[in-house]
PDB file of C-alpha atoms and ligand atoms in Angstrom:
ATOM      1  CA  MET A   3     -26.630   7.617  15.666  1.00 73.00           C
ATOM      2  CA  ALA A   4     -23.256   6.762  15.186  1.00 86.00           C
ATOM      3  CA  ILE A   5     -21.022   3.889  16.777  1.00 92.00           C
ATOM      4  CA  GLU A   6     -17.196   4.223  17.452  1.00 95.00           C
ATOM      5  CA  ALA A   7     -14.564   2.895  14.773  1.00 96.00           C
ATOM      6  CA  ALA A   8     -12.693   1.239  17.482  1.00 96.00           C
ATOM      7  CA  ALA A   9     -15.692  -0.522  18.933  1.00 95.00           C
ATOM      8  CA  LEU A  10     -16.856  -1.889  15.783  1.00 96.00           C
ATOM      9  CA  LEU A  11     -13.373  -3.320  14.755  1.00 96.00           C
ATOM     10  CA  ALA A  12     -12.997  -5.004  17.879  1.00 96.00           C
ATOM     11  CA  ALA A  13     -16.256  -6.621  17.812  1.00 95.00           C
ATOM     12  CA  ALA A  14     -15.525  -7.715  14.141  1.00 97.00           C
ATOM     13  CA  GLY A  15     -14.154 -11.169  15.027  1.00 97.00           C
ATOM     14  CA  LEU A  16     -11.419 -10.619  12.347  1.00 98.00           C
ATOM     15  CA  PRO A  17      -7.677 -10.029  12.578  1.00 97.00           C
ATOM     16  CA  ARG A  18      -7.445  -6.228  12.869  1.00 96.00           C
ATOM     17  CA  ARG A  19      -5.706  -5.490   9.643  1.00 96.00           C
ATOM     18  CA  GLU A  20      -8.747  -7.217   7.971  1.00 97.00           C
ATOM     19  CA  ALA A  21     -11.303  -5.413   9.803  1.00 97.00           C
ATOM     20  CA  ARG A  22      -9.775  -2.322   9.254  1.00 97.00           C
ATOM     21  CA  ALA A  23      -9.402  -2.915   5.501  1.00 97.00           C
ATOM     22  CA  LEU A  24     -13.230  -3.394   5.222  1.00 98.00           C
ATOM     23  CA  LEU A  25     -14.224  -0.438   7.495  1.00 98.00           C
ATOM     24  CA  ALA A  26     -11.881   1.833   5.445  1.00 97.00           C
ATOM     25  CA  HIS A  27     -13.303   0.523   2.452  1.00 97.00           C
ATOM     26  CA  VAL A  28     -16.987   1.220   3.545  1.00 97.00           C
ATOM     27  CA  LEU A  29     -15.984   4.475   4.719  1.00 97.00           C
ATOM     28  CA  ALA A  30     -14.029   5.397   1.394  1.00 96.00           C
ATOM     29  CA  VAL A  31     -11.077   6.473   3.796  1.00 96.00           C
ATOM     30  CA  PRO A  32      -7.480   5.701   3.825  1.00 95.00           C
ATOM     31  CA  ARG A  33      -6.793   2.906   6.372  1.00 95.00           C
ATOM     32  CA  GLU A  34      -4.684   5.314   8.166  1.00 95.00           C
ATOM     33  CA  ALA A  35      -7.533   7.522   8.874  1.00 96.00           C
ATOM     34  CA  LEU A  36      -8.836   4.787  11.198  1.00 96.00           C
ATOM     35  CA  ILE A  37      -5.293   4.498  12.996  1.00 95.00           C
ATOM     36  CA  ALA A  38      -5.009   8.373  13.669  1.00 96.00           C
ATOM     37  CA  ASP A  39      -8.621   8.390  14.678  1.00 94.00           C
ATOM     38  CA  PRO A  40      -9.942   5.547  16.444  1.00 92.00           C
ATOM     39  CA  GLN A  41     -12.602   7.311  17.975  1.00 93.00           C
ATOM     40  CA  ARG A  42     -14.181   8.302  14.654  1.00 94.00           C
ATOM     41  CA  PRO A  43     -17.952   7.822  14.688  1.00 95.00           C
ATOM     42  CA  VAL A  44     -19.370   5.558  12.001  1.00 96.00           C
ATOM     43  CA  PRO A  45     -22.705   6.226  10.940  1.00 95.00           C
ATOM     44  CA  THR A  46     -25.379   3.609  11.169  1.00 95.00           C
ATOM     45  CA  ALA A  47     -25.753   2.689   7.614  1.00 96.00           C
ATOM     46  CA  ALA A  48     -21.961   2.330   6.966  1.00 97.00           C
ATOM     47  CA  ALA A  49     -21.894   0.248  10.408  1.00 97.00           C
ATOM     48  CA  ALA A  50     -24.514  -2.110   9.120  1.00 96.00           C
ATOM     49  CA  ARG A  51     -22.741  -2.506   5.514  1.00 97.00           C
ATOM     50  CA  PHE A  52     -19.598  -3.102   7.611  1.00 98.00           C
ATOM     51  CA  ALA A  53     -21.172  -5.963   9.717  1.00 97.00           C
ATOM     52  CA  GLN A  54     -22.399  -7.542   6.395  1.00 98.00           C
ATOM     53  CA  LEU A  55     -18.945  -7.566   5.011  1.00 98.00           C
ATOM     54  CA  ALA A  56     -17.245  -8.850   8.002  1.00 98.00           C
ATOM     55  CA  GLN A  57     -19.677 -11.684   8.114  1.00 98.00           C
ATOM     56  CA  ARG A  58     -18.813 -12.787   4.405  1.00 98.00           C
ATOM     57  CA  ARG A  59     -15.195 -12.806   5.490  1.00 98.00           C
ATOM     58  CA  ARG A  60     -15.793 -14.827   8.788  1.00 97.00           C
ATOM     59  CA  ALA A  61     -17.754 -17.056   6.375  1.00 97.00           C
ATOM     60  CA  GLY A  62     -14.255 -17.374   4.336  1.00 96.00           C
ATOM     61  CA  GLU A  63     -15.063 -14.928   1.078  1.00 97.00           C
ATOM     62  CA  PRO A  64     -11.597 -13.659   0.234  1.00 98.00           C
ATOM     63  CA  LEU A  65     -10.982 -10.327   1.544  1.00 98.00           C
ATOM     64  CA  ALA A  66      -9.986  -8.906  -2.223  1.00 98.00           C
ATOM     65  CA  TYR A  67     -13.248 -10.053  -3.579  1.00 98.00           C
ATOM     66  CA  LEU A  68     -14.927  -7.963  -0.672  1.00 98.00           C
ATOM     67  CA  LEU A  69     -12.639  -5.092  -1.175  1.00 98.00           C
ATOM     68  CA  GLY A  70     -12.960  -5.487  -5.041  1.00 98.00           C
ATOM     69  CA  TYR A  71      -9.225  -5.156  -5.498  1.00 97.00           C
ATOM     70  CA  CYS A  72      -5.746  -7.251  -4.837  1.00 97.00           C
ATOM     71  CA  GLU A  73      -2.216  -5.688  -4.759  1.00 97.00           C
ATOM     72  CA  PHE A  74       0.180  -7.479  -7.178  1.00 98.00           C
ATOM     73  CA  TYR A  75       3.692  -6.421  -7.933  1.00 98.00           C
ATOM     74  CA  GLY A  76       2.871  -2.959  -6.337  1.00 98.00           C
ATOM     75  CA  ARG A  77      -0.121  -2.323  -8.233  1.00 98.00           C
ATOM     76  CA  PRO A  78      -3.702  -2.665  -7.573  1.00 98.00           C
ATOM     77  CA  PHE A  79      -5.619  -5.046  -9.813  1.00 98.00           C
ATOM     78  CA  ALA A  80      -9.330  -5.252  -9.691  1.00 98.00           C
ATOM     79  CA  VAL A  81     -10.927  -8.980  -8.956  1.00 98.00           C
ATOM     80  CA  ASN A  82     -14.334 -10.299  -8.732  1.00 98.00           C
ATOM     81  CA  ALA A  83     -15.452 -13.744  -8.378  1.00 98.00           C
ATOM     82  CA  ALA A  84     -14.468 -14.754 -12.088  1.00 98.00           C
ATOM     83  CA  VAL A  85     -10.856 -14.608 -11.098  1.00 98.00           C
ATOM     84  CA  LEU A  86      -8.452 -15.929  -9.218  1.00 98.00           C
ATOM     85  CA  VAL A  87      -7.168 -13.518  -6.457  1.00 98.00           C
ATOM     86  CA  PRO A  88      -3.417 -12.956  -7.496  1.00 98.00           C
ATOM     87  CA  ARG A  89      -1.034 -14.773  -5.249  1.00 98.00           C
ATOM     88  CA  PRO A  90       2.427 -13.400  -3.835  1.00 97.00           C
ATOM     89  CA  GLU A  91       4.170 -16.509  -5.109  1.00 97.00           C
ATOM     90  CA  THR A  92       3.198 -15.457  -8.542  1.00 98.00           C
ATOM     91  CA  GLU A  93       5.491 -12.563  -8.389  1.00 98.00           C
ATOM     92  CA  THR A  94       8.460 -14.915  -8.718  1.00 98.00           C
ATOM     93  CA  LEU A  95       6.861 -16.334 -11.948  1.00 98.00           C
ATOM     94  CA  VAL A  96       7.200 -12.437 -13.091  1.00 98.00           C
ATOM     95  CA  GLN A  97      10.399 -11.790 -11.825  1.00 98.00           C
ATOM     96  CA  LEU A  98      11.956 -14.782 -13.433  1.00 98.00           C
ATOM     97  CA  ALA A  99       9.924 -13.580 -16.680  1.00 98.00           C
ATOM     98  CA  LEU A 100      11.216  -9.911 -16.607  1.00 98.00           C
ATOM     99  CA  ALA A 101      14.992 -11.248 -16.016  1.00 98.00           C
ATOM    100  CA  ARG A 102      14.756 -13.168 -19.282  1.00 98.00           C
ATOM    101  CA  LEU A 103      12.519 -10.390 -21.264  1.00 98.00           C
ATOM    102  CA  ARG A 104      15.118  -7.806 -20.397  1.00 95.00           C
ATOM    103  CA  GLN A 105      17.978  -9.694 -22.141  1.00 96.00           C
ATOM    104  CA  MET A 106      15.942  -9.494 -25.357  1.00 96.00           C
ATOM    105  CA  ALA A 107      15.522  -6.762 -27.724  1.00 95.00           C
ATOM    106  CA  ALA A 108      11.576  -6.650 -28.661  1.00 97.00           C
ATOM    107  CA  PRO A 109      10.625  -9.553 -27.110  1.00 98.00           C
ATOM    108  CA  TRP A 110       6.998 -11.342 -28.024  1.00 98.00           C
ATOM    109  CA  VAL A 111       5.357 -12.746 -24.764  1.00 98.00           C
ATOM    110  CA  LEU A 112       2.271 -14.939 -24.036  1.00 98.00           C
ATOM    111  CA  ASP A 113       0.400 -15.075 -20.802  1.00 98.00           C
ATOM    112  CA  LEU A 114      -1.675 -18.439 -20.679  1.00 98.00           C
ATOM    113  CA  GLY A 115      -4.873 -18.515 -18.306  1.00 98.00           C
ATOM    114  CA  THR A 116      -4.170 -14.658 -17.676  1.00 98.00           C
ATOM    115  CA  GLY A 117      -7.160 -14.453 -15.098  1.00 98.00           C
ATOM    116  CA  SER A 118      -7.056 -11.160 -13.595  1.00 98.00           C
ATOM    117  CA  GLY A 119      -4.434  -9.919 -16.164  1.00 98.00           C
ATOM    118  CA  CYS A 120      -1.875  -9.376 -13.066  1.00 99.00           C
ATOM    119  CA  VAL A 121       1.066 -11.240 -14.936  1.00 99.00           C
ATOM    120  CA  ALA A 122       0.487  -9.982 -18.485  1.00 98.00           C
ATOM    121  CA  VAL A 123      -0.224  -6.272 -17.335  1.00 99.00           C
ATOM    122  CA  THR A 124       2.766  -6.248 -15.036  1.00 98.00           C
ATOM    123  CA  LEU A 125       5.154  -7.625 -17.706  1.00 98.00           C
ATOM    124  CA  ALA A 126       3.901  -4.979 -20.389  1.00 98.00           C
ATOM    125  CA  LEU A 127       4.343  -2.290 -17.799  1.00 98.00           C
ATOM    126  CA  GLU A 128       7.713  -3.399 -16.256  1.00 98.00           C
ATOM    127  CA  CYS A 129       9.252  -4.229 -19.934  1.00 98.00           C
ATOM    128  CA  ALA A 130       8.349  -1.492 -22.442  1.00 96.00           C
ATOM    129  CA  ALA A 131       9.970  -3.133 -25.137  1.00 97.00           C
ATOM    130  CA  ALA A 132       7.834  -6.431 -24.845  1.00 98.00           C
ATOM    131  CA  THR A 133       4.970  -7.160 -27.131  1.00 98.00           C
ATOM    132  CA  VAL A 134       2.310  -8.946 -24.675  1.00 98.00           C
ATOM    133  CA  LEU A 135      -0.633 -11.145 -25.635  1.00 98.00           C
ATOM    134  CA  ALA A 136      -2.688 -12.929 -23.142  1.00 98.00           C
ATOM    135  CA  SER A 137      -5.119 -15.478 -23.585  1.00 98.00           C
ATOM    136  CA  ASP A 138      -7.833 -17.342 -21.141  1.00 98.00           C
ATOM    137  CA  VAL A 139     -10.789 -19.397 -21.610  1.00 98.00           C
ATOM    138  CA  SER A 140     -13.046 -17.537 -19.689  1.00 98.00           C
ATOM    139  CA  SER A 141     -14.853 -14.379 -21.455  1.00 98.00           C
ATOM    140  CA  ALA A 142     -15.630 -13.077 -17.736  1.00 98.00           C
ATOM    141  CA  ALA A 143     -12.124 -13.318 -16.622  1.00 98.00           C
ATOM    142  CA  LEU A 144     -11.102 -11.513 -19.901  1.00 98.00           C
ATOM    143  CA  ALA A 145     -13.407  -8.733 -19.084  1.00 98.00           C
ATOM    144  CA  VAL A 146     -11.597  -8.419 -15.729  1.00 98.00           C
ATOM    145  CA  ALA A 147      -8.225  -8.433 -17.040  1.00 98.00           C
ATOM    146  CA  ARG A 148      -9.171  -6.095 -20.251  1.00 98.00           C
ATOM    147  CA  ALA A 149     -10.251  -3.535 -17.279  1.00 98.00           C
ATOM    148  CA  ASN A 150      -7.032  -3.825 -15.457  1.00 98.00           C
ATOM    149  CA  ALA A 151      -5.027  -3.337 -18.438  1.00 98.00           C
ATOM    150  CA  HIS A 152      -6.841  -0.339 -19.493  1.00 98.00           C
ATOM    151  CA  ARG A 153      -7.063   1.485 -15.928  1.00 98.00           C
ATOM    152  CA  LEU A 154      -3.531   0.670 -15.547  1.00 98.00           C
ATOM    153  CA  GLY A 155      -2.475   1.932 -19.059  1.00 98.00           C
ATOM    154  CA  ALA A 156      -0.740  -1.130 -20.151  1.00 98.00           C
ATOM    155  CA  GLN A 157      -0.945  -2.185 -23.983  1.00 98.00           C
ATOM    156  CA  VAL A 158      -1.888  -5.891 -23.941  1.00 98.00           C
ATOM    157  CA  ALA A 159      -3.925  -7.778 -26.701  1.00 98.00           C
ATOM    158  CA  PHE A 160      -6.327 -10.473 -24.994  1.00 98.00           C
ATOM    159  CA  PHE A 161      -7.904 -13.570 -26.716  1.00 98.00           C
ATOM    160  CA  GLN A 162     -10.165 -16.096 -25.690  1.00 98.00           C
ATOM    161  CA  GLY A 163      -9.696 -19.680 -26.193  1.00 97.00           C
ATOM    162  CA  ASP A 164      -8.439 -22.997 -25.002  1.00 97.00           C
ATOM    163  CA  TRP A 165      -4.546 -22.462 -24.081  1.00 97.00           C
ATOM    164  CA  LEU A 166      -2.760 -21.658 -27.455  1.00 96.00           C
ATOM    165  CA  ALA A 167      -5.608 -22.390 -29.977  1.00 95.00           C
ATOM    166  CA  ALA A 168      -6.624 -18.474 -30.156  1.00 94.00           C
ATOM    167  CA  VAL A 169      -3.215 -17.127 -30.736  1.00 95.00           C
ATOM    168  CA  ARG A 170      -0.592 -17.047 -33.158  1.00 89.00           C
ATOM    169  CA  GLY A 171       3.300 -17.342 -32.254  1.00 88.00           C
ATOM    170  CA  PRO A 172       6.027 -17.691 -32.714  1.00 96.00           C
ATOM    171  CA  PHE A 173       6.853 -16.225 -29.153  1.00 98.00           C
ATOM    172  CA  ASP A 174      10.190 -15.557 -27.360  1.00 98.00           C
ATOM    173  CA  LEU A 175       8.480 -16.485 -23.976  1.00 98.00           C
ATOM    174  CA  ILE A 176       5.308 -17.970 -22.882  1.00 98.00           C
ATOM    175  CA  VAL A 177       4.361 -17.687 -19.137  1.00 98.00           C
ATOM    176  CA  SER A 178       1.592 -19.414 -17.394  1.00 98.00           C
ATOM    177  CA  ASN A 179       0.246 -19.669 -13.708  1.00 98.00           C
ATOM    178  CA  PRO A 180      -2.341 -22.521 -14.791  1.00 98.00           C
ATOM    179  CA  PRO A 181      -4.891 -24.640 -12.394  1.00 98.00           C
ATOM    180  CA  TYR A 182      -2.584 -26.922 -10.632  1.00 98.00           C
ATOM    181  CA  VAL A 183      -4.785 -28.039  -7.861  1.00 98.00           C
ATOM    182  CA  ALA A 184      -5.676 -31.758  -7.881  1.00 98.00           C
ATOM    183  CA  ALA A 185      -9.520 -32.274  -8.141  1.00 97.00           C
ATOM    184  CA  GLY A 186      -9.756 -34.168  -4.790  1.00 95.00           C
ATOM    185  CA  ASP A 187      -7.340 -31.996  -2.711  1.00 97.00           C
ATOM    186  CA  PRO A 188      -8.755 -31.088   0.692  1.00 96.00           C
ATOM    187  CA  HIS A 189      -7.385 -27.659   0.189  1.00 94.00           C
ATOM    188  CA  LEU A 190     -10.241 -26.593  -2.158  1.00 97.00           C
ATOM    189  CA  ALA A 191     -12.576 -26.440   0.560  1.00 96.00           C
ATOM    190  CA  ALA A 192     -10.799 -23.165   1.742  1.00 95.00           C
ATOM    191  CA  LEU A 193     -10.669 -21.972  -1.986  1.00 97.00           C
ATOM    192  CA  ARG A 194     -14.360 -22.622  -2.604  1.00 97.00           C
ATOM    193  CA  PHE A 195     -15.303 -18.796  -3.629  1.00 98.00           C
ATOM    194  CA  GLU A 196     -12.667 -18.901  -6.310  1.00 98.00           C
ATOM    195  CA  PRO A 197     -13.622 -20.432  -9.779  1.00 98.00           C
ATOM    196  CA  ALA A 198     -12.724 -24.087  -9.948  1.00 97.00           C
ATOM    197  CA  ALA A 199     -11.521 -23.527 -13.657  1.00 97.00           C
ATOM    198  CA  ALA A 200      -8.981 -21.430 -12.124  1.00 98.00           C
ATOM    199  CA  LEU A 201      -7.732 -23.903  -9.469  1.00 98.00           C
ATOM    200  CA  ILE A 202      -8.511 -27.371 -10.716  1.00 98.00           C
ATOM    201  CA  GLY A 203      -6.032 -29.229 -12.950  1.00 98.00           C
ATOM    202  CA  GLY A 204      -7.825 -32.290 -13.652  1.00 98.00           C
ATOM    203  CA  ASP A 205      -7.551 -35.606 -11.222  1.00 97.00           C
ATOM    204  CA  ASP A 206      -3.640 -35.198 -10.367  1.00 97.00           C
ATOM    205  CA  GLY A 207      -3.392 -31.678 -10.883  1.00 98.00           C
ATOM    206  CA  LEU A 208      -1.430 -31.567 -13.824  1.00 98.00           C
ATOM    207  CA  ALA A 209      -3.827 -31.554 -16.682  1.00 98.00           C
ATOM    208  CA  ALA A 210      -3.318 -28.042 -17.581  1.00 98.00           C
ATOM    209  CA  LEU A 211       0.538 -28.148 -17.101  1.00 98.00           C
ATOM    210  CA  ARG A 212       0.493 -31.387 -19.385  1.00 98.00           C
ATOM    211  CA  ALA A 213      -1.779 -29.409 -22.364  1.00 98.00           C
ATOM    212  CA  ILE A 214       0.614 -26.313 -22.133  1.00 98.00           C
ATOM    213  CA  ILE A 215       3.890 -28.103 -22.084  1.00 98.00           C
ATOM    214  CA  LYS A 216       2.465 -30.427 -25.094  1.00 98.00           C
ATOM    215  CA  ALA A 217       1.385 -27.494 -27.180  1.00 97.00           C
ATOM    216  CA  ALA A 218       4.055 -24.692 -26.288  1.00 97.00           C
ATOM    217  CA  PRO A 219       6.921 -25.751 -28.531  1.00 97.00           C
ATOM    218  CA  SER A 220       5.137 -25.259 -31.622  1.00 96.00           C
ATOM    219  CA  SER A 221       4.529 -21.711 -30.775  1.00 97.00           C
ATOM    220  CA  LEU A 222       7.899 -20.871 -29.353  1.00 98.00           C
ATOM    221  CA  ARG A 223      11.007 -19.520 -31.237  1.00 97.00           C
ATOM    222  CA  SER A 224      13.959 -21.713 -31.338  1.00 96.00           C
ATOM    223  CA  GLY A 225      15.689 -20.857 -28.091  1.00 97.00           C
ATOM    224  CA  GLY A 226      12.606 -19.357 -26.695  1.00 98.00           C
ATOM    225  CA  TRP A 227      11.240 -19.812 -22.871  1.00 98.00           C
ATOM    226  CA  LEU A 228       8.531 -21.348 -21.195  1.00 98.00           C
ATOM    227  CA  LEU A 229       7.835 -20.261 -17.295  1.00 99.00           C
ATOM    228  CA  VAL A 230       5.240 -22.253 -15.561  1.00 98.00           C
ATOM    229  CA  GLU A 231       4.177 -21.901 -12.022  1.00 98.00           C
ATOM    230  CA  HIS A 232       3.200 -25.145 -10.564  1.00 98.00           C
ATOM    231  CA  GLY A 233       2.268 -26.669  -6.957  1.00 97.00           C
ATOM    232  CA  TYR A 234       4.437 -27.360  -4.114  1.00 96.00           C
ATOM    233  CA  ASP A 235       5.020 -30.989  -4.954  1.00 97.00           C
ATOM    234  CA  GLN A 236       4.775 -30.848  -8.515  1.00 98.00           C
ATOM    235  CA  ALA A 237       8.388 -29.731  -9.881  1.00 98.00           C
ATOM    236  CA  ALA A 238       9.842 -33.117 -10.392  1.00 98.00           C
ATOM    237  CA  ALA A 239       6.929 -34.068 -12.666  1.00 98.00           C
ATOM    238  CA  VAL A 240       7.131 -30.462 -14.430  1.00 98.00           C
ATOM    239  CA  ARG A 241      10.687 -31.158 -15.179  1.00 98.00           C
ATOM    240  CA  ALA A 242      10.027 -34.626 -16.786  1.00 98.00           C
ATOM    241  CA  LEU A 243       7.028 -33.385 -18.657  1.00 98.00           C
ATOM    242  CA  LEU A 244       9.199 -30.726 -20.020  1.00 98.00           C
ATOM    243  CA  ARG A 245      12.209 -33.224 -20.974  1.00 98.00           C
ATOM    244  CA  GLY A 246       9.600 -35.400 -22.615  1.00 98.00           C
ATOM    245  CA  ALA A 247       8.534 -32.391 -24.675  1.00 98.00           C
ATOM    246  CA  GLY A 248      12.149 -31.778 -25.614  1.00 97.00           C
ATOM    247  CA  PHE A 249      13.026 -28.680 -23.631  1.00 98.00           C
ATOM    248  CA  GLY A 250      16.316 -28.087 -22.586  1.00 98.00           C
ATOM    249  CA  ALA A 251      18.026 -25.910 -19.549  1.00 98.00           C
ATOM    250  CA  ILE A 252      15.008 -26.830 -17.278  1.00 98.00           C
ATOM    251  CA  THR A 253      15.447 -25.195 -13.712  1.00 98.00           C
ATOM    252  CA  THR A 254      13.018 -24.614 -11.233  1.00 98.00           C
ATOM    253  CA  THR A 255      12.905 -21.895  -8.594  1.00 98.00           C
ATOM    254  CA  ARG A 256      11.692 -21.262  -5.080  1.00 98.00           C
ATOM    255  CA  ASP A 257       9.549 -18.908  -4.089  1.00 97.00           C
ATOM    256  CA  ALA A 258       9.716 -16.494  -1.330  1.00 96.00           C
ATOM    257  CA  ALA A 259       8.474 -19.070   1.364  1.00 96.00           C
ATOM    258  CA  GLY A 260      11.207 -21.586  -0.041  1.00 97.00           C
ATOM    259  CA  ILE A 261       8.752 -23.826  -2.121  1.00 98.00           C
ATOM    260  CA  GLU A 262       9.826 -25.054  -5.645  1.00 98.00           C
ATOM    261  CA  ARG A 263       7.149 -22.880  -7.645  1.00 98.00           C
ATOM    262  CA  VAL A 264       8.066 -21.967 -11.009  1.00 98.00           C
ATOM    263  CA  THR A 265      10.013 -24.150 -13.575  1.00 98.00           C
ATOM    264  CA  SER A 266      11.807 -22.527 -16.503  1.00 98.00           C
ATOM    265  CA  ALA A 267      13.042 -24.391 -19.593  1.00 98.00           C
ATOM    266  CA  GLN A 268      14.170 -23.532 -23.159  1.00 98.00           C
ATOM    267  CA  ALA A 269      13.021 -24.738 -26.532  1.00 98.00           C
ATOM    268  CA  GLY A 270      15.262 -26.210 -28.740  1.00 88.00           C
TER     269      GLY A 270
HETATM  270  C1  SAM B 312      -4.507 -20.125 -11.662  1.00 62.91           C
HETATM  271  S1  SAM B 312      -5.572 -19.240 -12.397  1.00 62.91           S
HETATM  272  C2  SAM B 312      -4.643 -17.943 -12.916  1.00 62.91           C
HETATM  273  C3  SAM B 312      -4.749 -16.451 -13.198  1.00 62.91           C
HETATM  274  C4  SAM B 312      -3.594 -15.492 -13.177  1.00 62.91           C
HETATM  275  N1  SAM B 312      -2.979 -16.033 -14.469  1.00 62.91           N
HETATM  276  C5  SAM B 312      -2.909 -15.281 -11.825  1.00 62.91           C
HETATM  277  O1  SAM B 312      -1.675 -15.544 -12.010  1.00 62.91           O
HETATM  278  O2  SAM B 312      -3.237 -15.004 -11.190  1.00 62.91           O
HETATM  279  C6  SAM B 312      -5.760 -20.079 -14.117  1.00 62.91           C
HETATM  280  C7  SAM B 312      -6.303 -19.393 -15.385  1.00 62.91           C
HETATM  281  O3  SAM B 312      -6.503 -20.232 -16.215  1.00 62.91           O
HETATM  282  C8  SAM B 312      -7.606 -19.888 -16.813  1.00 62.91           C
HETATM  283  N2  SAM B 312      -7.905 -21.399 -17.637  1.00 62.91           N
HETATM  284  C9  SAM B 312      -8.424 -22.475 -17.330  1.00 62.91           C
HETATM  285  N3  SAM B 312      -8.501 -23.365 -18.049  1.00 62.91           N
HETATM  286  C10 SAM B 312      -7.892 -22.817 -19.339  1.00 62.91           C
HETATM  287  C11 SAM B 312      -7.851 -23.281 -20.410  1.00 62.91           C
HETATM  288  N4  SAM B 312      -8.251 -24.663 -20.953  1.00 62.91           N
HETATM  289  N5  SAM B 312      -7.479 -22.309 -21.622  1.00 62.91           N
HETATM  290  C12 SAM B 312      -7.116 -21.124 -21.356  1.00 62.91           C
HETATM  291  N6  SAM B 312      -7.293 -20.621 -20.026  1.00 62.91           N
HETATM  292  C13 SAM B 312      -7.585 -21.812 -19.009  1.00 62.91           C
HETATM  293  C14 SAM B 312      -8.478 -19.895 -15.799  1.00 62.91           C
HETATM  294  O4  SAM B 312      -9.852 -19.275 -16.438  1.00 62.91           O
HETATM  295  C15 SAM B 312      -7.834 -18.939 -15.070  1.00 62.91           C
HETATM  296  O5  SAM B 312      -7.996 -17.632 -15.225  1.00 62.91           O
END
């Protein structure tokens, strides 16, 4: 007994794009195959599997966890519940880092809080001259990052530890997308499937940024750069922290949505 794909998609209670992605995943076919042949018969077992995934998506689980991967900077990164789902705004951080790295001959780069490895792996693949190190406190996240680096063919050295504790500089550039949501932020309810340690930056959201900005100067070469992603309302606080830590050339860049998202600063 089989059911028509179009009927399943229509009854899923999801945006068509998401429903199609899930059904294509279950059937192990490209999404275009469902567009080209909407009457395609779906076997009962596959329809049941699709119904389970659609239910989990309706309950708020990220599509990327259900599919097992997420696109970042044009590449598929495997993800699971141990890592943050890479966000499009983090591509701004990567673009700024690459612009700096491409002006350097053989730069040493560190990605702090690497999660899925999306930033470190992208930097390594986009800038062959760079030596890329990455760290995370979570061994489960590091397993995902290592697997992504291996599958995508990136040379990244991974370390487990609290921010800079497990790595030795000096670096030409340190980049980080740290947890920056405040503990009581109501947006956390919608993010409940992702690891709290990847999201929450203490009571005011700035705890991780404070720790990184404090520790970074001793691991940066003179003239080296620190680039941090932060929340939509944190740019002024981050600039003040950077000034207080002795950084210069402090600049905030907006993401594609026009939100102040990444602040760059140069070590003295
Ligand atoms: C916002 S996620 C960013 C993940 C990835 N870099 C990205 O942009 O998608 C923050 C990461 O920081 C890690 N983290 C949290 N506290 C840490 C700490 N004290 N030291 C090192 N990493 C930490 C989390 O495990 C998480 O993977």
